[in-house]
mmCIF file of C-alpha atoms and ligand atoms in Angstrom:
data_model
loop_
_atom_site.group_PDB
_atom_site.id
_atom_site.type_symbol
_atom_site.label_atom_id
_atom_site.label_comp_id
_atom_site.label_asym_id
_atom_site.label_seq_id
_atom_site.Cartn_x
_atom_site.Cartn_y
_atom_site.Cartn_z
ATOM 1 C CA MET A 1 -16.176 82.137 3.851
ATOM 2 C CA ASP A 2 -17.828 85.206 2.216
ATOM 3 C CA GLN A 3 -18.604 84.609 -1.097
ATOM 4 C CA ASN A 4 -19.710 87.430 -2.268
ATOM 5 C CA SER A 5 -16.821 89.917 -1.290
ATOM 6 C CA ASP A 6 -14.788 86.721 -2.077
ATOM 7 C CA ILE A 7 -12.545 86.488 -5.164
ATOM 8 C CA ILE A 8 -12.861 82.805 -6.551
ATOM 9 C CA ILE A 9 -10.634 81.951 -9.362
ATOM 10 C CA LEU A 10 -10.785 78.444 -11.395
ATOM 11 C CA GLY A 11 -7.602 78.649 -13.634
ATOM 12 C CA ILE A 12 -7.615 75.633 -16.699
ATOM 13 C CA GLU A 13 -4.191 74.891 -18.685
ATOM 14 C CA SER A 14 -3.809 73.008 -21.743
ATOM 15 C CA SER A 15 -1.154 74.219 -23.561
ATOM 16 C CA CYS A 16 0.843 71.126 -24.169
ATOM 17 C CA ASP A 17 0.473 67.526 -22.683
ATOM 18 C CA ASP A 18 -0.567 68.465 -18.916
ATOM 19 C CA THR A 19 -4.645 68.979 -18.210
ATOM 20 C CA GLY A 20 -5.106 70.915 -15.237
ATOM 21 C CA ALA A 21 -6.775 73.261 -12.875
ATOM 22 C CA ALA A 22 -6.786 75.200 -10.138
ATOM 23 C CA VAL A 23 -8.602 77.285 -7.172
ATOM 24 C CA LEU A 24 -7.462 80.779 -5.718
ATOM 25 C CA LEU A 25 -9.411 82.140 -3.223
ATOM 26 C CA ASN A 26 -8.004 85.708 -2.735
ATOM 27 C CA GLY A 27 -4.877 84.728 -4.125
ATOM 28 C CA GLU A 28 -4.460 81.477 -2.077
ATOM 29 C CA LEU A 29 -4.637 78.780 -3.675
ATOM 30 C CA LEU A 30 -7.021 75.849 -2.171
ATOM 31 C CA SER A 31 -6.717 72.921 -4.930
ATOM 32 C CA ASN A 32 -4.417 72.348 -8.305
ATOM 33 C CA VAL A 33 -4.736 69.121 -9.744
ATOM 34 C CA THR A 34 -2.451 67.908 -13.022
ATOM 35 C CA TYR A 35 -3.326 65.103 -14.756
ATOM 36 C CA THR A 36 -0.094 64.411 -16.629
ATOM 37 C CA GLN A 37 -0.623 62.190 -20.121
ATOM 38 C CA ASP A 38 1.363 59.222 -20.325
ATOM 39 C CA VAL A 39 0.017 58.158 -23.885
ATOM 40 C CA HIS A 40 2.767 60.110 -25.316
ATOM 41 C CA LYS A 41 5.513 58.030 -24.042
ATOM 42 C CA ALA A 42 5.130 55.599 -26.701
ATOM 43 C CA TRP A 43 6.133 57.556 -29.407
ATOM 44 C CA GLY A 44 8.970 59.459 -27.829
ATOM 45 C CA GLY A 45 7.922 62.834 -27.500
ATOM 46 C CA VAL A 46 4.009 64.466 -27.718
ATOM 47 C CA VAL A 47 1.809 63.761 -30.068
ATOM 48 C CA PRO A 48 -1.009 66.771 -30.875
ATOM 49 C CA GLU A 49 -3.772 64.937 -32.179
ATOM 50 C CA LEU A 50 -3.381 62.163 -29.101
ATOM 51 C CA ALA A 51 -2.403 65.518 -26.716
ATOM 52 C CA SER A 52 -6.258 66.902 -27.763
ATOM 53 C CA ARG A 53 -7.695 63.584 -27.259
ATOM 54 C CA ALA A 54 -6.660 63.129 -23.833
ATOM 55 C CA HIS A 55 -7.422 66.673 -22.823
ATOM 56 C CA GLU A 56 -10.613 66.231 -24.029
ATOM 57 C CA ALA A 57 -11.582 63.235 -21.870
ATOM 58 C CA ARG A 58 -9.404 64.573 -18.667
ATOM 59 C CA ILE A 59 -10.490 68.092 -18.783
ATOM 60 C CA ILE A 60 -14.369 67.408 -16.917
ATOM 61 C CA PRO A 61 -12.891 64.814 -14.297
ATOM 62 C CA VAL A 62 -9.668 67.533 -13.945
ATOM 63 C CA VAL A 63 -12.262 70.205 -13.189
ATOM 64 C CA ASP A 64 -14.169 68.403 -11.059
ATOM 65 C CA ALA A 65 -11.693 67.290 -9.001
ATOM 66 C CA ALA A 66 -10.062 70.967 -8.698
ATOM 67 C CA ILE A 67 -13.656 72.416 -7.380
ATOM 68 C CA LYS A 68 -14.163 69.617 -5.125
ATOM 69 C CA ASN A 69 -10.812 69.402 -3.324
ATOM 70 C CA ALA A 70 -11.346 73.077 -2.905
ATOM 71 C CA LYS A 71 -14.537 72.929 -1.279
ATOM 72 C CA ILE A 72 -16.221 75.129 -2.948
ATOM 73 C CA THR A 73 -19.529 75.368 -5.562
ATOM 74 C CA LYS A 74 -19.469 75.903 -9.397
ATOM 75 C CA GLN A 75 -21.262 78.577 -8.377
ATOM 76 C CA SER A 76 -18.662 80.506 -6.072
ATOM 77 C CA ILE A 77 -16.368 80.995 -8.472
ATOM 78 C CA SER A 78 -15.891 84.528 -9.912
ATOM 79 C CA ALA A 79 -13.463 83.931 -12.819
ATOM 80 C CA VAL A 80 -12.811 80.681 -15.322
ATOM 81 C CA ALA A 81 -9.275 81.855 -16.351
ATOM 82 C CA PHE A 82 -7.334 80.008 -19.294
ATOM 83 C CA THR A 83 -4.389 79.410 -21.265
ATOM 84 C CA ARG A 84 -5.402 81.279 -24.736
ATOM 85 C CA GLY A 85 -1.779 80.234 -25.562
ATOM 86 C CA PRO A 86 1.494 79.204 -26.772
ATOM 87 C CA GLY A 87 1.220 75.796 -27.465
ATOM 88 C CA LEU A 88 -0.296 73.136 -29.290
ATOM 89 C CA PRO A 89 -3.250 74.447 -31.544
ATOM 90 C CA GLY A 90 -5.346 71.694 -30.474
ATOM 91 C CA SER A 91 -4.932 70.905 -26.999
ATOM 92 C CA LEU A 92 -5.520 74.763 -26.607
ATOM 93 C CA MET A 93 -8.999 74.502 -28.367
ATOM 94 C CA VAL A 94 -10.314 71.977 -25.725
ATOM 95 C CA GLY A 95 -9.347 74.392 -22.594
ATOM 96 C CA VAL A 96 -10.319 77.605 -24.244
ATOM 97 C CA SER A 97 -13.823 76.037 -25.272
ATOM 98 C CA PHE A 98 -14.316 74.533 -22.320
ATOM 99 C CA ALA A 99 -13.116 77.634 -20.688
ATOM 100 C CA LYS A 100 -15.747 79.706 -22.640
ATOM 101 C CA SER A 101 -18.750 77.404 -21.734
ATOM 102 C CA LEU A 102 -18.027 76.954 -18.247
ATOM 103 C CA ALA A 103 -18.103 80.720 -17.871
ATOM 104 C CA LEU A 104 -20.911 81.506 -20.078
ATOM 105 C CA ALA A 105 -23.445 78.610 -18.332
ATOM 106 C CA LEU A 106 -21.949 79.943 -14.782
ATOM 107 C CA HIS A 107 -22.546 83.927 -15.969
ATOM 108 C CA CYS A 108 -19.179 84.914 -14.602
ATOM 109 C CA PRO A 109 -16.135 86.581 -16.617
ATOM 110 C CA LEU A 110 -13.085 84.698 -18.968
ATOM 111 C CA ILE A 111 -9.750 85.777 -18.500
ATOM 112 C CA GLU A 112 -7.221 84.641 -21.030
ATOM 113 C CA VAL A 113 -3.757 84.053 -19.696
ATOM 114 C CA HIS A 114 -0.535 83.649 -21.448
ATOM 115 C CA HIS A 115 1.202 80.665 -20.961
ATOM 116 C CA MET A 116 4.796 82.650 -20.406
ATOM 117 C CA GLN A 117 3.798 84.852 -18.695
ATOM 118 C CA ALA A 118 2.121 82.377 -16.265
ATOM 119 C CA HIS A 119 5.365 80.547 -15.552
ATOM 120 C CA ILE A 120 6.642 83.467 -14.540
ATOM 121 C CA LEU A 121 3.874 84.629 -12.338
ATOM 122 C CA ALA A 122 4.018 81.496 -10.492
ATOM 123 C CA HIS A 123 5.933 83.088 -8.262
ATOM 124 C CA PHE A 124 3.110 84.909 -6.844
ATOM 125 C CA ILE A 125 1.392 81.893 -5.756
ATOM 126 C CA LYS A 126 0.412 81.544 -2.214
ATOM 127 C CA THR A 127 -0.141 78.169 -0.417
ATOM 128 C CA PRO A 128 -1.814 78.209 3.091
ATOM 129 C CA GLY A 129 0.782 77.423 5.431
ATOM 130 C CA THR A 130 4.068 78.467 3.902
ATOM 131 C CA GLU A 131 6.275 81.554 3.201
ATOM 132 C CA TYR A 132 5.037 84.244 0.838
ATOM 133 C CA ASP A 133 8.475 85.721 -0.950
ATOM 134 C CA PRO A 134 8.052 86.565 -4.306
ATOM 135 C CA PRO A 135 10.246 88.837 -6.476
ATOM 136 C CA GLU A 136 10.136 92.520 -6.369
ATOM 137 C CA PHE A 137 9.449 94.316 -9.461
ATOM 138 C CA PRO A 138 11.387 94.829 -11.376
ATOM 139 C CA PHE A 139 13.099 91.317 -11.990
ATOM 140 C CA ILE A 140 14.523 89.102 -14.706
ATOM 141 C CA CYS A 141 13.387 86.053 -15.118
ATOM 142 C CA LEU A 142 14.487 83.002 -16.942
ATOM 143 C CA THR A 143 12.327 80.934 -18.214
ATOM 144 C CA VAL A 144 13.332 77.681 -19.715
ATOM 145 C CA SER A 145 10.464 75.011 -20.378
ATOM 146 C CA GLY A 146 10.500 72.506 -23.355
ATOM 147 C CA GLY A 147 9.275 75.188 -25.686
ATOM 148 C CA HIS A 148 10.479 77.936 -25.152
ATOM 149 C CA THR A 149 13.794 79.404 -23.579
ATOM 150 C CA GLN A 150 13.394 83.344 -23.087
ATOM 151 C CA ILE A 151 15.095 86.200 -20.572
ATOM 152 C CA VAL A 152 12.344 88.329 -19.279
ATOM 153 C CA LYS A 153 12.545 91.727 -17.459
ATOM 154 C CA VAL A 154 9.429 91.599 -15.676
ATOM 155 C CA HIS A 155 8.850 95.515 -14.653
ATOM 156 C CA ALA A 156 4.785 94.764 -13.377
ATOM 157 C CA PHE A 157 2.276 91.921 -13.332
ATOM 158 C CA ASP A 158 1.427 92.783 -17.023
ATOM 159 C CA ARG A 159 4.620 94.349 -17.887
ATOM 160 C CA PHE A 160 7.360 91.840 -19.668
ATOM 161 C CA GLU A 161 9.619 92.993 -21.565
ATOM 162 C CA VAL A 162 11.179 90.385 -23.811
ATOM 163 C CA LEU A 163 15.625 90.507 -23.341
ATOM 164 C CA GLY A 164 16.365 86.980 -25.394
ATOM 165 C CA GLY A 165 14.983 84.235 -26.798
ATOM 166 C CA THR A 166 15.963 80.500 -28.187
ATOM 167 C CA ILE A 167 16.635 81.158 -32.234
ATOM 168 C CA ASP A 168 15.884 77.361 -32.962
ATOM 169 C CA ASP A 169 15.522 74.619 -29.928
ATOM 170 C CA ALA A 170 14.252 75.537 -26.411
ATOM 171 C CA ALA A 171 16.519 74.265 -23.150
ATOM 172 C CA GLY A 172 14.071 71.830 -22.664
ATOM 173 C CA GLU A 173 14.118 70.308 -26.109
ATOM 174 C CA ALA A 174 17.686 70.289 -25.695
ATOM 175 C CA PHE A 175 17.807 68.182 -22.689
ATOM 176 C CA ASP A 176 14.426 65.995 -24.326
ATOM 177 C CA LYS A 177 16.234 65.435 -27.337
ATOM 178 C CA THR A 178 19.946 64.815 -26.237
ATOM 179 C CA ALA A 179 18.245 62.181 -24.173
ATOM 180 C CA LYS A 180 16.455 60.593 -27.300
ATOM 181 C CA ILE A 181 19.623 60.136 -29.059
ATOM 182 C CA LEU A 182 20.856 58.485 -25.490
ATOM 183 C CA GLY A 183 17.755 56.050 -26.232
ATOM 184 C CA LEU A 184 16.399 57.532 -22.949
ATOM 185 C CA PRO A 185 12.543 57.576 -23.103
ATOM 186 C CA TYR A 186 10.160 61.058 -23.163
ATOM 187 C CA PRO A 187 10.199 63.461 -21.491
ATOM 188 C CA GLY A 188 14.159 62.843 -21.300
ATOM 189 C CA GLY A 189 15.255 65.757 -18.651
ATOM 190 C CA PRO A 190 14.115 64.468 -15.425
ATOM 191 C CA LEU A 191 15.798 61.046 -16.556
ATOM 192 C CA VAL A 192 18.902 63.371 -17.689
ATOM 193 C CA ASP A 193 19.007 64.591 -14.004
ATOM 194 C CA LYS A 194 18.674 61.616 -11.904
ATOM 195 C CA LEU A 195 21.811 60.130 -14.091
ATOM 196 C CA ALA A 196 24.128 63.222 -13.982
ATOM 197 C CA GLN A 197 23.702 62.578 -10.201
ATOM 198 C CA GLN A 198 26.038 59.695 -10.525
ATOM 199 C CA GLY A 199 28.294 61.020 -13.256
ATOM 200 C CA ASN A 200 30.830 63.367 -13.855
ATOM 201 C CA PRO A 201 30.054 66.442 -15.749
ATOM 202 C CA GLN A 202 33.414 67.443 -17.021
ATOM 203 C CA ALA A 203 34.177 63.971 -18.887
ATOM 204 C CA PHE A 204 32.921 65.305 -22.405
ATOM 205 C CA ARG A 205 32.930 68.679 -23.801
ATOM 206 C CA PHE A 206 30.001 69.336 -26.137
ATOM 207 C CA ALA A 207 29.744 72.205 -28.673
ATOM 208 C CA ARG A 208 28.671 75.600 -27.391
ATOM 209 C CA PRO A 209 27.034 78.518 -29.446
ATOM 210 C CA SER A 210 28.149 81.798 -30.113
ATOM 211 C CA ILE A 211 25.274 83.899 -30.642
ATOM 212 C CA LYS A 212 25.486 87.302 -30.501
ATOM 213 C CA GLY A 213 23.327 89.577 -28.245
ATOM 214 C CA TYR A 214 21.014 87.802 -25.564
ATOM 215 C CA ASP A 215 19.486 84.919 -27.482
ATOM 216 C CA TYR A 216 19.722 81.263 -27.227
ATOM 217 C CA SER A 217 20.351 78.732 -29.788
ATOM 218 C CA PHE A 218 20.787 75.095 -28.673
ATOM 219 C CA SER A 219 20.818 73.336 -32.289
ATOM 220 C CA GLY A 220 24.742 73.201 -32.857
ATOM 221 C CA PHE A 221 24.784 71.424 -28.983
ATOM 222 C CA LYS A 222 22.857 69.095 -30.085
ATOM 223 C CA THR A 223 24.301 68.230 -33.312
ATOM 224 C CA SER A 224 27.726 68.024 -31.792
ATOM 225 C CA VAL A 225 26.187 65.395 -29.039
ATOM 226 C CA LEU A 226 24.447 63.542 -32.277
ATOM 227 C CA TYR A 227 28.161 63.311 -34.502
ATOM 228 C CA SER A 228 29.822 62.909 -31.044
ATOM 229 C CA LEU A 229 28.163 60.018 -30.130
ATOM 230 C CA GLN A 230 28.067 58.395 -33.424
ATOM 231 C CA LYS A 231 31.850 58.551 -33.915
ATOM 232 C CA TRP A 232 32.048 57.254 -30.107
ATOM 233 C CA GLN A 233 29.800 54.329 -31.145
ATOM 234 C CA LYS A 234 31.592 53.448 -34.312
ATOM 235 C CA GLU A 235 34.835 52.756 -32.058
ATOM 236 C CA ASP A 236 32.698 51.012 -29.278
ATOM 237 C CA PRO A 237 29.103 49.953 -29.583
ATOM 238 C CA ASP A 238 28.662 49.856 -26.060
ATOM 239 C CA PHE A 239 29.793 53.387 -25.672
ATOM 240 C CA ILE A 240 26.477 54.830 -24.529
ATOM 241 C CA THR A 241 25.545 52.085 -22.258
ATOM 242 C CA LYS A 242 29.012 52.236 -20.361
ATOM 243 C CA HIS A 243 29.144 56.133 -20.342
ATOM 244 C CA LEU A 244 25.294 56.859 -19.863
ATOM 245 C CA ASN A 245 25.933 58.561 -16.338
ATOM 246 C CA ASP A 246 28.898 60.500 -17.729
ATOM 247 C CA LEU A 247 27.704 61.740 -20.924
ATOM 248 C CA CYS A 248 24.045 62.862 -18.860
ATOM 249 C CA ALA A 249 25.951 64.602 -16.677
ATOM 250 C CA SER A 250 28.161 66.563 -19.481
ATOM 251 C CA ILE A 251 24.958 67.054 -21.109
ATOM 252 C CA GLN A 252 23.620 68.472 -18.366
ATOM 253 C CA PHE A 253 26.689 70.899 -17.526
ATOM 254 C CA THR A 254 26.798 71.891 -20.797
ATOM 255 C CA ILE A 255 23.168 72.686 -20.924
ATOM 256 C CA THR A 256 23.369 74.763 -17.892
ATOM 257 C CA GLU A 257 26.546 76.554 -18.814
ATOM 258 C CA ILE A 258 24.797 78.073 -22.282
ATOM 259 C CA LEU A 259 21.743 79.314 -20.219
ATOM 260 C CA MET A 260 23.646 80.688 -16.859
ATOM 261 C CA ASP A 261 26.462 82.541 -19.556
ATOM 262 C CA LYS A 262 23.115 85.092 -21.267
ATOM 263 C CA LEU A 263 21.684 85.333 -18.124
ATOM 264 C CA GLN A 264 25.520 86.849 -16.895
ATOM 265 C CA GLN A 265 25.317 89.075 -19.833
ATOM 266 C CA VAL A 266 21.974 90.366 -19.310
ATOM 267 C CA LEU A 267 22.579 90.639 -15.042
ATOM 268 C CA ASN A 268 25.835 92.807 -15.896
ATOM 269 C CA VAL A 269 24.245 95.311 -17.821
ATOM 270 C CA HIS A 270 20.597 95.246 -16.287
ATOM 271 C CA ARG A 271 21.002 95.527 -12.471
ATOM 272 C CA VAL A 272 18.424 94.037 -10.897
ATOM 273 C CA LYS A 273 17.463 93.370 -7.049
ATOM 274 C CA ASP A 274 15.842 90.074 -7.410
ATOM 275 C CA ILE A 275 16.166 87.236 -10.070
ATOM 276 C CA ALA A 276 13.924 84.143 -11.017
ATOM 277 C CA LEU A 277 13.884 81.154 -12.813
ATOM 278 C CA ALA A 278 10.651 79.658 -14.379
ATOM 279 C CA GLY A 279 9.890 76.838 -16.871
ATOM 280 C CA GLY A 280 9.520 72.719 -16.255
ATOM 281 C CA VAL A 281 13.731 72.943 -17.024
ATOM 282 C CA SER A 282 13.752 74.805 -13.363
ATOM 283 C CA ALA A 283 12.886 71.790 -11.971
ATOM 284 C CA ASN A 284 16.983 70.615 -13.226
ATOM 285 C CA SER A 285 19.401 70.360 -10.102
ATOM 286 C CA GLU A 286 22.323 71.108 -11.746
ATOM 287 C CA VAL A 287 20.361 74.646 -13.148
ATOM 288 C CA ARG A 288 18.936 75.243 -9.974
ATOM 289 C CA ARG A 289 22.284 75.383 -8.320
ATOM 290 C CA ARG A 290 23.695 77.225 -10.757
ATOM 291 C CA PHE A 291 21.481 80.135 -10.735
ATOM 292 C CA ALA A 292 21.978 80.223 -7.107
ATOM 293 C CA GLU A 293 25.137 80.542 -7.519
ATOM 294 C CA LEU A 294 25.257 83.339 -10.163
ATOM 295 C CA ALA A 295 22.697 85.348 -7.944
ATOM 296 C CA GLU A 296 25.295 85.192 -5.386
ATOM 297 C CA GLN A 297 27.788 86.383 -7.377
ATOM 298 C CA GLN A 298 25.986 89.147 -9.235
ATOM 299 C CA GLY A 299 24.555 90.288 -5.166
ATOM 300 C CA CYS A 300 20.561 89.415 -6.428
ATOM 301 C CA CYS A 301 17.856 87.165 -4.424
ATOM 302 C CA ALA A 302 17.662 83.966 -6.240
ATOM 303 C CA HIS A 303 14.072 82.798 -6.575
ATOM 304 C CA ILE A 304 12.972 79.765 -7.159
ATOM 305 C CA PRO A 305 9.693 78.029 -7.869
ATOM 306 C CA PRO A 306 8.601 74.947 -5.981
ATOM 307 C CA PHE A 307 8.909 71.679 -7.986
ATOM 308 C CA ALA A 308 5.267 71.397 -8.350
ATOM 309 C CA TYR A 309 4.604 74.716 -10.062
ATOM 310 C CA CYS A 310 8.210 74.837 -12.606
ATOM 311 C CA THR A 311 6.152 72.589 -14.790
ATOM 312 C CA ASP A 312 3.225 72.968 -16.723
ATOM 313 C CA ASN A 313 -0.176 73.317 -13.938
ATOM 314 C CA ALA A 314 -3.210 75.451 -13.496
ATOM 315 C CA ALA A 315 -2.472 76.991 -10.288
ATOM 316 C CA MET A 316 -0.189 79.455 -12.621
ATOM 317 C CA ILE A 317 -3.047 80.040 -14.766
ATOM 318 C CA ALA A 318 -5.154 80.681 -12.044
ATOM 319 C CA VAL A 319 -2.548 83.433 -10.170
ATOM 320 C CA SER A 320 -2.673 85.453 -13.579
ATOM 321 C CA GLY A 321 -6.330 85.109 -13.650
ATOM 322 C CA HIS A 322 -6.457 86.685 -10.384
ATOM 323 C CA PHE A 323 -4.227 89.615 -11.022
ATOM 324 C CA LYS A 324 -6.483 90.126 -14.725
ATOM 325 C CA TYR A 325 -9.333 90.024 -12.775
ATOM 326 C CA LEU A 326 -8.440 92.789 -9.990
ATOM 327 C CA ALA A 327 -7.286 95.058 -13.006
ATOM 328 C CA GLY A 328 -10.722 94.292 -14.610
ATOM 329 C CA ASP A 329 -9.152 92.661 -17.837
ATOM 330 C CA PHE A 330 -11.403 90.379 -19.114
ATOM 331 C CA SER A 331 -12.106 88.914 -22.124
ATOM 332 C CA SER A 332 -15.315 88.133 -24.853
ATOM 333 C CA GLN A 333 -17.073 85.425 -25.767
ATOM 334 C CA ASN A 334 -15.465 85.306 -29.123
ATOM 335 C CA ILE A 335 -11.469 84.828 -28.292
ATOM 336 C CA MET A 336 -10.351 81.688 -29.586
ATOM 337 C CA ALA A 337 -7.250 80.126 -29.120
ATOM 338 C CA MET A 338 -3.354 81.202 -30.053
ATOM 339 C CA ALA A 339 -0.594 78.486 -31.065
ATOM 340 C CA ARG A 340 1.842 81.702 -31.312
ATOM 341 C CA MET A 341 1.725 84.892 -29.023
ATOM 342 C CA GLU A 342 3.519 87.442 -27.932
ATOM 343 C CA MET A 343 4.290 88.183 -24.857
HETATM 344 O O1 KG4 B 401 7.273 73.708 -18.622
HETATM 345 P P1 KG4 B 401 7.132 72.414 -18.901
HETATM 346 O O2 KG4 B 401 5.906 71.383 -17.835
HETATM 347 O O3 KG4 B 401 6.215 72.292 -19.948
HETATM 348 C C1 KG4 B 401 6.352 73.263 -21.443
HETATM 349 O O4 KG4 B 401 5.365 74.553 -21.316
HETATM 350 O O5 KG4 B 401 7.278 73.044 -22.261
HETATM 351 O O6 KG4 B 401 8.816 72.070 -19.450
HETATM 352 C C2 KG4 B 401 8.557 70.721 -19.806
HETATM 353 C C3 KG4 B 401 10.307 70.388 -19.531
HETATM 354 C C4 KG4 B 401 10.135 69.136 -20.581
HETATM 355 O O7 KG4 B 401 11.512 69.918 -22.087
HETATM 356 C C5 KG4 B 401 10.968 68.711 -19.580
HETATM 357 O O8 KG4 B 401 12.165 67.399 -20.290
HETATM 358 C C6 KG4 B 401 11.843 69.441 -18.866
HETATM 359 O O9 KG4 B 401 10.609 70.629 -18.552
HETATM 360 N N1 KG4 B 401 11.956 68.653 -17.116
HETATM 361 C C7 KG4 B 401 13.559 69.061 -17.087
HETATM 362 C C8 KG4 B 401 13.265 68.218 -15.872
HETATM 363 N N2 KG4 B 401 12.018 68.321 -15.004
HETATM 364 C C9 KG4 B 401 11.120 68.719 -16.427
HETATM 365 N N3 KG4 B 401 14.766 69.009 -17.600
HETATM 366 C C10 KG4 B 401 15.483 69.120 -17.158
HETATM 367 N N4 KG4 B 401 15.665 68.546 -15.542
HETATM 368 C C11 KG4 B 401 14.243 68.616 -15.241
HETATM 369 N N5 KG4 B 401 14.763 67.954 -13.276
HETATM 370 ZN ZN1 ZN B 402 4.845 75.341 -19.785
#
């Protein structure tokens, strides 16, 4: 590789409970390392203070592994891209400070990346040996993660129009919190997905929101699961154990219905050729299935990222950094983490 003209981006992700680093050469992924913190499992959710400490302990080994796996030298890095926000303040600060120090030491530019934009741009990750088929602009993206749920019209790499978002819980939170009510360990989403495979999605009905416009709400649904279970458990203390698979299938079915209903309303008005799915919850099998089905009904092409790029990862930060590098969109050394950040 000609290291003078090549663009090598190191991406760093530390917004929540995954410490990630990835290296991209001319837009192609060379390495992608993710350390998922398991210290939170015992607490039933992410503990911010523990997350910051785990990032601090892991960031150097993770970045080191990404550089080694990519078989590049630190000196060949063209720019360091990092997640500025949104996310947990302490977690972000570890990644931001590390990225600033590294860029300063390497005398290379620094590039801030918006975590939610990066989830969307994960569709543009090129992996050697696999087909590259990203969505065409403008496209509609349903971003569903542990902290966010948004419907975004993506006009260009740097132009994102938020059409709707959640007014309370995110879709991932709805999965995790209802899983917690069922007594499942954190994060409950993947487990609900697994158990739902053996269950009947029509077994139980839970409340659905009636929110105007393109916004989402999951708090009424969550309360309905809680109250229903309290009632059923009064009648039979073993209710959850006896009906776990059906409960998971019905919960998953309802969350997916809520997500797809609003998306369909958007697609009836915003006619686009391509639709995309992004964020951790896009790993869910029912969400993926229904999304593909909706695309077919609407005559659109569905873009669903590979599993590895659905949940938090640094490859999506590196690819976002790559496009900003091409646009000359760099950040200063005075930049600070932003826990809340507009698109
Ligand atoms: O995007 P992400 O990794 O982190 C955030 O930025 O929030 O998303 C994590 C969320 C968690 O709520 C997790 O339970 C959910 O994604 N998730 C799933 C599945 N895999 C991850 N939810 C349902 N089914 C899955 N298979
Ligand atoms: Zn995320």
